Amino acid sequence: TALSVLPRPQPTRSQGAPSPRLPLYPAPQLLEDNHSYYVSRLYGPSEPRSRELWVDVAKANRSQAKIHTILSNTHRQASRVVLSFDFPFYGHPLRQITIATGGFIFMGDVIHRMLTATQYVAPLMANFNPGYSDNSTVVYFDNGTIFVVQWDHVYLQGWEDRGSFTFQAALHRDGRIVFGYKEIPMSVPEISSSQHPVKTGLSDAFMILNPSPDVPESRRRSIFEYHRIELDPSKVTSMSAVEFTPLPTCLQHRSCDACMSSDLTFNCSWCHVLQRCSSGFDRYRQEWMDYGCAQEADSRTCEDFQDEDHYSASPDTSSSPYDGDLTTTSSSLFIDSLTTEDDTKLNPNAGGDGLENNLSPKTKGTPVHLGTIVGIVLAVLLVAAIILAGIYISGHPTSNAALFFIERRPHHWPAMKFRSHADHSTYAEVEPSGHEKEGFMEAEQC
């Protein structure tokens, strides 16, 4: 008998028939995290957003994009740059930043020995040496709404055979921070941190002046990092990007009622003396402590401050010629003391209407001559004190007094030069060439 081969029955959809094959798309690679001060979003190479966030500095206007010659030809250098806008960093408006060859931006206003430890924006902090190749450059771009720093084709010191890195950090006027990565030739966790810290993320800190245990009359500066964001280095790859969106902070509130009724995750408190809303952990912590704001916030309410302002106001204050100056003062206690002093000067004969008529000419002339003599003596003492201070600072450039004036020097002053120590790997601060003088400031890494 002949065997007939029947066709195999095809399963119907109710019998579990396979659905039609759909085109395959790469899975989204978006990682979002809340860091109290910022929300970070990491976009993988397959995300279109990662390419949208990249700023093409090469196509920027030449007047807005500048190649930093010194940073592009040296190793372990840092240069201060003034932004064209106030950039809010952790709620603090910053106008001056410091670009470092090591793939990060120092956001502090005081150059110190822990340059790489805190107060940074680090797309990829590592031991980069732009001076290794003529093709390596450090470029920055500022168009008034965004400031971009790009480390272009830079090589790792001692790892030059692994290829060049190209990445950037963008500071937006609204406070957003974007890290863009174009070329990352090796896995970031493989980069050695023995000669230089390796970090990716953000950090901010505040400084406190404490009495020095060795010299009781002097004060030493202590740096406290109050917040840090560390990104997963394994996620930093070519064509990836990270976007940091700032969250509201206590510093944004300008009144006591808005501060105390804030529903932020921070414990916001109002300091009436400083007219400031704060959690007590920001760059203004030194003032917060000096003026006893923590104790004031615990024991008083907004109603107490309003009652104090109402009763401390003088009815004659409106007629004082110093009103224009006093209205700019934020401290009510300071206003009261100034008002009392000014009132005394405006009314030297207060307390008796006929007192001036009873004074003899000799008696009325004495205070004038005495005041003139006292003014001359004070002026001479002031000039002598300035001269002595200048001699002392010149002979002791590393003293607290010298550092005080260095930290607060105007931008057009030349920086002081320090000898670098051979036993420490250091960053040297340089100022851009041109109308500013070049100088060097030692800032040892952690």
mmCIF file of C-alpha atoms in Angstrom, residues 95-353:
data_model
loop_
_atom_site.group_PDB
_atom_site.id
_atom_site.type_symbol
_atom_site.label_atom_id
_atom_site.label_comp_id
_atom_site.label_asym_id
_atom_site.label_seq_id
_atom_site.Cartn_x
_atom_site.Cartn_y
_atom_site.Cartn_z
ATOM 1 C CA ARG A 95 30.403 84.200 37.729
ATOM 2 C CA GLN A 96 33.981 82.855 37.880
ATOM 3 C CA ILE A 97 35.117 79.254 37.387
ATOM 4 C CA THR A 98 38.458 77.461 36.981
ATOM 5 C CA ILE A 99 39.088 75.091 34.066
ATOM 6 C CA ALA A 100 41.600 72.303 34.698
ATOM 7 C CA THR A 101 43.452 70.141 32.200
ATOM 8 C CA GLY A 102 42.396 67.078 34.201
ATOM 9 C CA GLY A 103 38.891 66.955 32.730
ATOM 10 C CA PHE A 104 37.004 68.983 35.357
ATOM 11 C CA ILE A 105 35.917 72.508 36.317
ATOM 12 C CA PHE A 106 36.692 73.813 39.789
ATOM 13 C CA MET A 107 33.660 75.764 41.035
ATOM 14 C CA GLY A 108 35.179 77.234 44.208
ATOM 15 C CA ASP A 109 36.124 80.881 44.643
ATOM 16 C CA VAL A 110 39.233 80.137 46.709
ATOM 17 C CA ILE A 111 42.080 78.076 45.274
ATOM 18 C CA HIS A 112 43.192 75.665 47.968
ATOM 19 C CA ARG A 113 45.302 72.562 48.403
ATOM 20 C CA MET A 114 42.380 70.192 47.820
ATOM 21 C CA LEU A 115 41.625 71.369 44.280
ATOM 22 C CA THR A 116 40.365 67.996 43.040
ATOM 23 C CA ALA A 117 38.573 67.017 46.236
ATOM 24 C CA THR A 118 35.438 69.189 46.335
ATOM 25 C CA GLN A 119 33.494 71.916 44.524
ATOM 26 C CA TYR A 120 33.848 70.493 41.049
ATOM 27 C CA VAL A 121 31.947 69.709 37.874
ATOM 28 C CA ALA A 122 33.709 66.625 36.519
ATOM 29 C CA PRO A 123 32.566 64.972 33.303
ATOM 30 C CA LEU A 124 35.696 62.804 33.525
ATOM 31 C CA MET A 125 38.375 63.788 36.021
ATOM 32 C CA ALA A 126 41.627 61.946 35.286
ATOM 33 C CA ASN A 127 45.322 62.486 34.596
ATOM 34 C CA PHE A 128 44.963 64.020 31.127
ATOM 35 C CA ASN A 129 47.922 65.695 29.461
ATOM 36 C CA PRO A 130 46.847 67.988 26.601
ATOM 37 C CA GLY A 131 50.503 68.857 26.010
ATOM 38 C CA TYR A 132 51.224 65.348 24.694
ATOM 39 C CA SER A 133 49.825 65.989 21.210
ATOM 40 C CA ASP A 134 49.472 69.021 18.972
ATOM 41 C CA ASN A 135 45.940 67.865 18.197
ATOM 42 C CA SER A 136 44.930 68.011 21.871
ATOM 43 C CA THR A 137 43.096 71.196 22.832
ATOM 44 C CA VAL A 138 41.016 72.630 25.641
ATOM 45 C CA VAL A 139 38.283 74.789 24.126
ATOM 46 C CA TYR A 140 35.612 76.863 25.843
ATOM 47 C CA PHE A 141 32.511 78.452 24.369
ATOM 48 C CA ASP A 142 30.249 81.164 25.810
ATOM 49 C CA ASN A 143 27.257 82.662 23.985
ATOM 50 C CA GLY A 144 25.520 84.256 26.972
ATOM 51 C CA THR A 145 23.116 81.389 27.654
ATOM 52 C CA ILE A 146 25.471 78.400 27.767
ATOM 53 C CA PHE A 147 29.123 77.904 28.688
ATOM 54 C CA VAL A 148 30.845 74.808 27.279
ATOM 55 C CA VAL A 149 34.291 73.407 28.028
ATOM 56 C CA GLN A 150 35.537 70.681 25.688
ATOM 57 C CA TRP A 151 38.571 68.511 26.226
ATOM 58 C CA ASP A 152 39.287 67.580 22.614
ATOM 59 C CA HIS A 153 41.500 64.626 21.671
ATOM 60 C CA VAL A 154 43.325 64.585 25.000
ATOM 61 C CA TYR A 155 45.457 61.649 26.148
ATOM 62 C CA LEU A 156 45.952 60.049 29.536
ATOM 63 C CA GLN A 157 49.434 60.494 30.941
ATOM 64 C CA GLY A 158 51.193 57.125 30.611
ATOM 65 C CA TRP A 159 48.256 55.597 28.701
ATOM 66 C CA GLU A 160 48.726 57.366 25.387
ATOM 67 C CA ASP A 161 48.553 54.115 23.442
ATOM 68 C CA ARG A 162 44.919 53.620 24.441
ATOM 69 C CA GLY A 163 43.761 56.525 22.275
ATOM 70 C CA SER A 164 42.420 60.036 22.741
ATOM 71 C CA PHE A 165 39.363 61.233 24.690
ATOM 72 C CA THR A 166 36.868 63.867 23.577
ATOM 73 C CA PHE A 167 34.195 65.047 25.997
ATOM 74 C CA GLN A 168 32.630 68.267 27.274
ATOM 75 C CA ALA A 169 30.782 69.914 30.134
ATOM 76 C CA ALA A 170 28.031 72.452 29.439
ATOM 77 C CA LEU A 171 26.769 74.952 32.023
ATOM 78 C CA HIS A 172 23.350 76.335 31.087
ATOM 79 C CA ARG A 173 22.089 79.650 32.344
ATOM 80 C CA ASP A 174 19.059 77.975 33.943
ATOM 81 C CA GLY A 175 21.342 75.838 36.115
ATOM 82 C CA ARG A 176 21.343 72.659 34.044
ATOM 83 C CA ILE A 177 24.647 70.818 33.689
ATOM 84 C CA VAL A 178 25.288 68.460 30.770
ATOM 85 C CA PHE A 179 28.139 65.998 30.307
ATOM 86 C CA GLY A 180 28.682 64.923 26.706
ATOM 87 C CA TYR A 181 30.975 62.077 25.684
ATOM 88 C CA LYS A 182 32.041 61.726 22.056
ATOM 89 C CA GLU A 183 35.124 59.509 22.239
ATOM 90 C CA ILE A 184 35.882 57.296 25.241
ATOM 91 C CA PRO A 185 38.409 54.746 23.904
ATOM 92 C CA MET A 186 38.634 52.622 27.059
ATOM 93 C CA SER A 187 36.523 51.587 30.012
ATOM 94 C CA VAL A 188 36.595 54.335 32.646
ATOM 95 C CA PRO A 189 36.911 51.849 35.583
ATOM 96 C CA GLU A 190 40.235 50.759 34.053
ATOM 97 C CA ILE A 191 41.769 54.218 34.426
ATOM 98 C CA SER A 192 44.315 54.274 37.235
ATOM 99 C CA SER A 193 43.825 56.757 40.079
ATOM 100 C CA SER A 194 47.307 56.330 41.563
ATOM 101 C CA GLN A 195 48.640 59.597 40.077
ATOM 102 C CA HIS A 196 45.383 61.544 39.832
ATOM 103 C CA PRO A 197 41.818 61.122 41.176
ATOM 104 C CA VAL A 198 39.322 59.625 38.747
ATOM 105 C CA LYS A 199 35.798 60.996 39.234
ATOM 106 C CA THR A 200 32.621 61.646 37.296
ATOM 107 C CA GLY A 201 29.964 63.819 38.912
ATOM 108 C CA LEU A 202 29.367 66.968 40.963
ATOM 109 C CA SER A 203 30.442 68.175 44.391
ATOM 110 C CA ASP A 204 30.067 71.251 46.573
ATOM 111 C CA ALA A 205 31.436 72.229 49.972
ATOM 112 C CA PHE A 206 31.585 75.077 52.467
ATOM 113 C CA MET A 207 34.541 76.511 54.356
ATOM 114 C CA ILE A 208 34.755 77.146 58.085
ATOM 115 C CA LEU A 209 37.424 79.166 59.862
ATOM 116 C CA ASN A 210 38.532 77.498 63.085
ATOM 117 C CA PRO A 211 41.205 78.511 65.618
ATOM 118 C CA SER A 212 44.508 76.849 64.867
ATOM 119 C CA PRO A 213 45.660 74.453 67.624
ATOM 120 C CA ASP A 214 49.291 75.426 67.034
ATOM 121 C CA VAL A 215 48.787 79.193 66.884
ATOM 122 C CA PRO A 216 45.794 80.220 69.038
ATOM 123 C CA GLU A 217 45.557 83.728 67.615
ATOM 124 C CA SER A 218 45.345 82.448 64.019
ATOM 125 C CA ARG A 219 42.542 80.636 62.261
ATOM 126 C CA ARG A 220 42.716 77.717 59.884
ATOM 127 C CA ARG A 221 40.341 76.984 57.029
ATOM 128 C CA SER A 222 38.472 73.670 57.071
ATOM 129 C CA ILE A 223 36.570 72.428 54.041
ATOM 130 C CA PHE A 224 33.414 70.350 54.490
ATOM 131 C CA GLU A 225 31.793 68.637 51.521
ATOM 132 C CA TYR A 226 28.055 68.733 52.139
ATOM 133 C CA HIS A 227 26.930 66.999 48.936
ATOM 134 C CA ARG A 228 28.367 64.854 46.169
ATOM 135 C CA ILE A 229 26.980 63.092 43.097
ATOM 136 C CA GLU A 230 29.016 60.158 41.831
ATOM 137 C CA LEU A 231 28.091 58.657 38.484
ATOM 138 C CA ASP A 232 28.613 55.016 37.608
ATOM 139 C CA PRO A 233 31.893 55.153 35.628
ATOM 140 C CA SER A 234 30.969 52.030 33.668
ATOM 141 C CA LYS A 235 28.090 53.990 32.086
ATOM 142 C CA VAL A 236 30.444 56.623 30.657
ATOM 143 C CA THR A 237 30.883 55.476 27.065
ATOM 144 C CA SER A 238 31.230 56.994 23.636
ATOM 145 C CA MET A 239 28.139 58.912 22.467
ATOM 146 C CA SER A 240 26.524 58.872 25.911
ATOM 147 C CA ALA A 241 25.387 61.931 27.860
ATOM 148 C CA VAL A 242 24.309 62.964 31.356
ATOM 149 C CA GLU A 243 21.924 65.823 32.116
ATOM 150 C CA PHE A 244 21.640 67.331 35.606
ATOM 151 C CA THR A 245 18.494 69.357 36.259
ATOM 152 C CA PRO A 246 18.660 71.547 39.400
ATOM 153 C CA LEU A 247 16.047 71.189 42.112
ATOM 154 C CA PRO A 248 14.766 74.099 44.245
ATOM 155 C CA THR A 249 16.808 75.006 47.326
ATOM 156 C CA CYS A 250 16.177 77.116 50.411
ATOM 157 C CA LEU A 251 18.301 79.940 48.998
ATOM 158 C CA GLN A 252 15.657 80.772 46.405
ATOM 159 C CA HIS A 253 13.236 82.102 49.042
ATOM 160 C CA ARG A 254 13.452 85.839 49.699
ATOM 161 C CA SER A 255 11.023 86.254 52.591
ATOM 162 C CA CYS A 256 10.443 84.678 55.983
ATOM 163 C CA ASP A 257 6.924 83.492 55.161
ATOM 164 C CA ALA A 258 7.994 81.826 51.912
ATOM 165 C CA CYS A 259 10.930 80.208 53.679
ATOM 166 C CA MET A 260 9.030 78.822 56.652
ATOM 167 C CA SER A 261 6.128 77.579 54.522
ATOM 168 C CA SER A 262 8.421 75.858 52.046
ATOM 169 C CA ASP A 263 7.570 72.243 51.285
ATOM 170 C CA LEU A 264 11.063 71.360 50.098
ATOM 171 C CA THR A 265 12.815 68.256 51.356
ATOM 172 C CA PHE A 266 15.349 70.553 53.039
ATOM 173 C CA ASN A 267 14.774 71.895 56.529
ATOM 174 C CA CYS A 268 14.645 75.569 55.575
ATOM 175 C CA SER A 269 15.077 78.220 58.284
ATOM 176 C CA TRP A 270 14.951 82.003 58.125
ATOM 177 C CA CYS A 271 17.737 84.195 59.495
ATOM 178 C CA HIS A 272 16.383 87.698 60.049
ATOM 179 C CA VAL A 273 19.790 89.298 60.588
ATOM 180 C CA LEU A 274 21.078 88.078 57.214
ATOM 181 C CA GLN A 275 17.668 88.168 55.510
ATOM 182 C CA ARG A 276 18.418 84.703 54.166
ATOM 183 C CA CYS A 277 16.643 81.372 53.916
ATOM 184 C CA SER A 278 18.911 78.371 54.331
ATOM 185 C CA SER A 279 19.181 74.828 55.563
ATOM 186 C CA GLY A 280 22.434 75.816 57.256
ATOM 187 C CA PHE A 281 24.444 73.667 54.845
ATOM 188 C CA ASP A 282 25.620 75.808 51.960
ATOM 189 C CA ARG A 283 28.511 78.120 51.122
ATOM 190 C CA TYR A 284 27.213 80.754 53.532
ATOM 191 C CA ARG A 285 27.519 78.504 56.577
ATOM 192 C CA GLN A 286 30.268 80.650 58.168
ATOM 193 C CA GLU A 287 27.945 83.658 58.286
ATOM 194 C CA TRP A 288 25.086 81.424 59.415
ATOM 195 C CA MET A 289 27.137 80.389 62.426
ATOM 196 C CA ASP A 290 28.709 83.784 63.156
ATOM 197 C CA TYR A 291 25.336 85.503 63.369
ATOM 198 C CA GLY A 292 23.708 82.746 65.429
ATOM 199 C CA CYS A 293 21.117 82.004 62.767
ATOM 200 C CA ALA A 294 20.559 78.427 63.924
ATOM 201 C CA GLN A 295 19.591 79.543 67.441
ATOM 202 C CA GLU A 296 17.493 82.398 66.072
ATOM 203 C CA ALA A 297 15.530 80.059 63.792
ATOM 204 C CA ASP A 298 14.776 77.655 66.665
ATOM 205 C CA SER A 299 13.401 80.268 69.054
ATOM 206 C CA ARG A 300 11.629 82.836 66.883
ATOM 207 C CA THR A 301 8.902 83.017 64.254
ATOM 208 C CA CYS A 302 8.093 85.335 61.370
ATOM 209 C CA GLU A 303 5.554 87.128 63.557
ATOM 210 C CA ASP A 304 8.263 87.882 66.105
ATOM 211 C CA PHE A 305 10.403 89.514 63.437
ATOM 212 C CA GLN A 306 7.489 91.578 62.153
ATOM 213 C CA ASP A 307 6.655 92.820 65.659
ATOM 214 C CA GLU A 308 10.300 93.725 66.263
ATOM 215 C CA ASP A 309 10.501 95.688 63.025
ATOM 216 C CA HIS A 310 7.292 97.525 63.890
ATOM 217 C CA TYR A 311 8.375 98.644 67.361
ATOM 218 C CA SER A 312 12.014 99.364 66.478
ATOM 219 C CA ALA A 313 11.055 101.780 63.687
ATOM 220 C CA SER A 314 11.558 105.425 64.664
ATOM 221 C CA PRO A 315 8.870 107.966 63.676
ATOM 222 C CA ASP A 316 11.574 110.495 62.740
ATOM 223 C CA THR A 317 13.452 108.080 60.505
ATOM 224 C CA SER A 318 11.533 109.147 57.398
ATOM 225 C CA SER A 319 12.963 112.672 57.613
ATOM 226 C CA SER A 320 16.570 111.529 57.947
ATOM 227 C CA PRO A 321 18.834 112.371 54.989
ATOM 228 C CA TYR A 322 20.448 108.921 55.319
ATOM 229 C CA ASP A 323 17.325 106.998 54.349
ATOM 230 C CA GLY A 324 18.640 106.236 50.868
ATOM 231 C CA ASP A 325 21.640 104.399 52.313
ATOM 232 C CA LEU A 326 19.781 102.611 55.057
ATOM 233 C CA THR A 327 17.133 101.045 52.852
ATOM 234 C CA THR A 328 19.746 98.846 51.199
ATOM 235 C CA THR A 329 20.751 97.287 54.516
ATOM 236 C CA SER A 330 19.182 93.903 55.204
ATOM 237 C CA SER A 331 19.869 93.713 58.928
ATOM 238 C CA SER A 332 17.359 95.443 61.206
ATOM 239 C CA LEU A 333 19.826 95.404 64.098
ATOM 240 C CA PHE A 334 22.412 97.125 61.948
ATOM 241 C CA ILE A 335 19.877 99.716 60.837
ATOM 242 C CA ASP A 336 18.974 100.521 64.446
ATOM 243 C CA SER A 337 22.592 101.146 65.399
ATOM 244 C CA LEU A 338 23.181 103.327 62.355
ATOM 245 C CA THR A 339 20.018 105.319 62.975
ATOM 246 C CA THR A 340 21.016 106.041 66.568
ATOM 247 C CA GLU A 341 24.471 107.172 65.516
ATOM 248 C CA ASP A 342 23.178 109.376 62.727
ATOM 249 C CA ASP A 343 20.520 110.909 64.964
ATOM 250 C CA THR A 344 23.194 111.829 67.478
ATOM 251 C CA LYS A 345 25.237 113.568 64.804
ATOM 252 C CA LEU A 346 22.250 115.408 63.426
ATOM 253 C CA ASN A 347 21.179 116.578 66.930
ATOM 254 C CA PRO A 348 24.382 117.406 68.857
ATOM 255 C CA ASN A 349 22.452 119.664 71.273
ATOM 256 C CA ALA A 350 19.701 117.223 72.104
ATOM 257 C CA GLY A 351 18.563 117.380 75.718
ATOM 258 C CA GLY A 352 18.256 121.191 76.156
ATOM 259 C CA ASP A 353 17.135 123.986 73.842
#
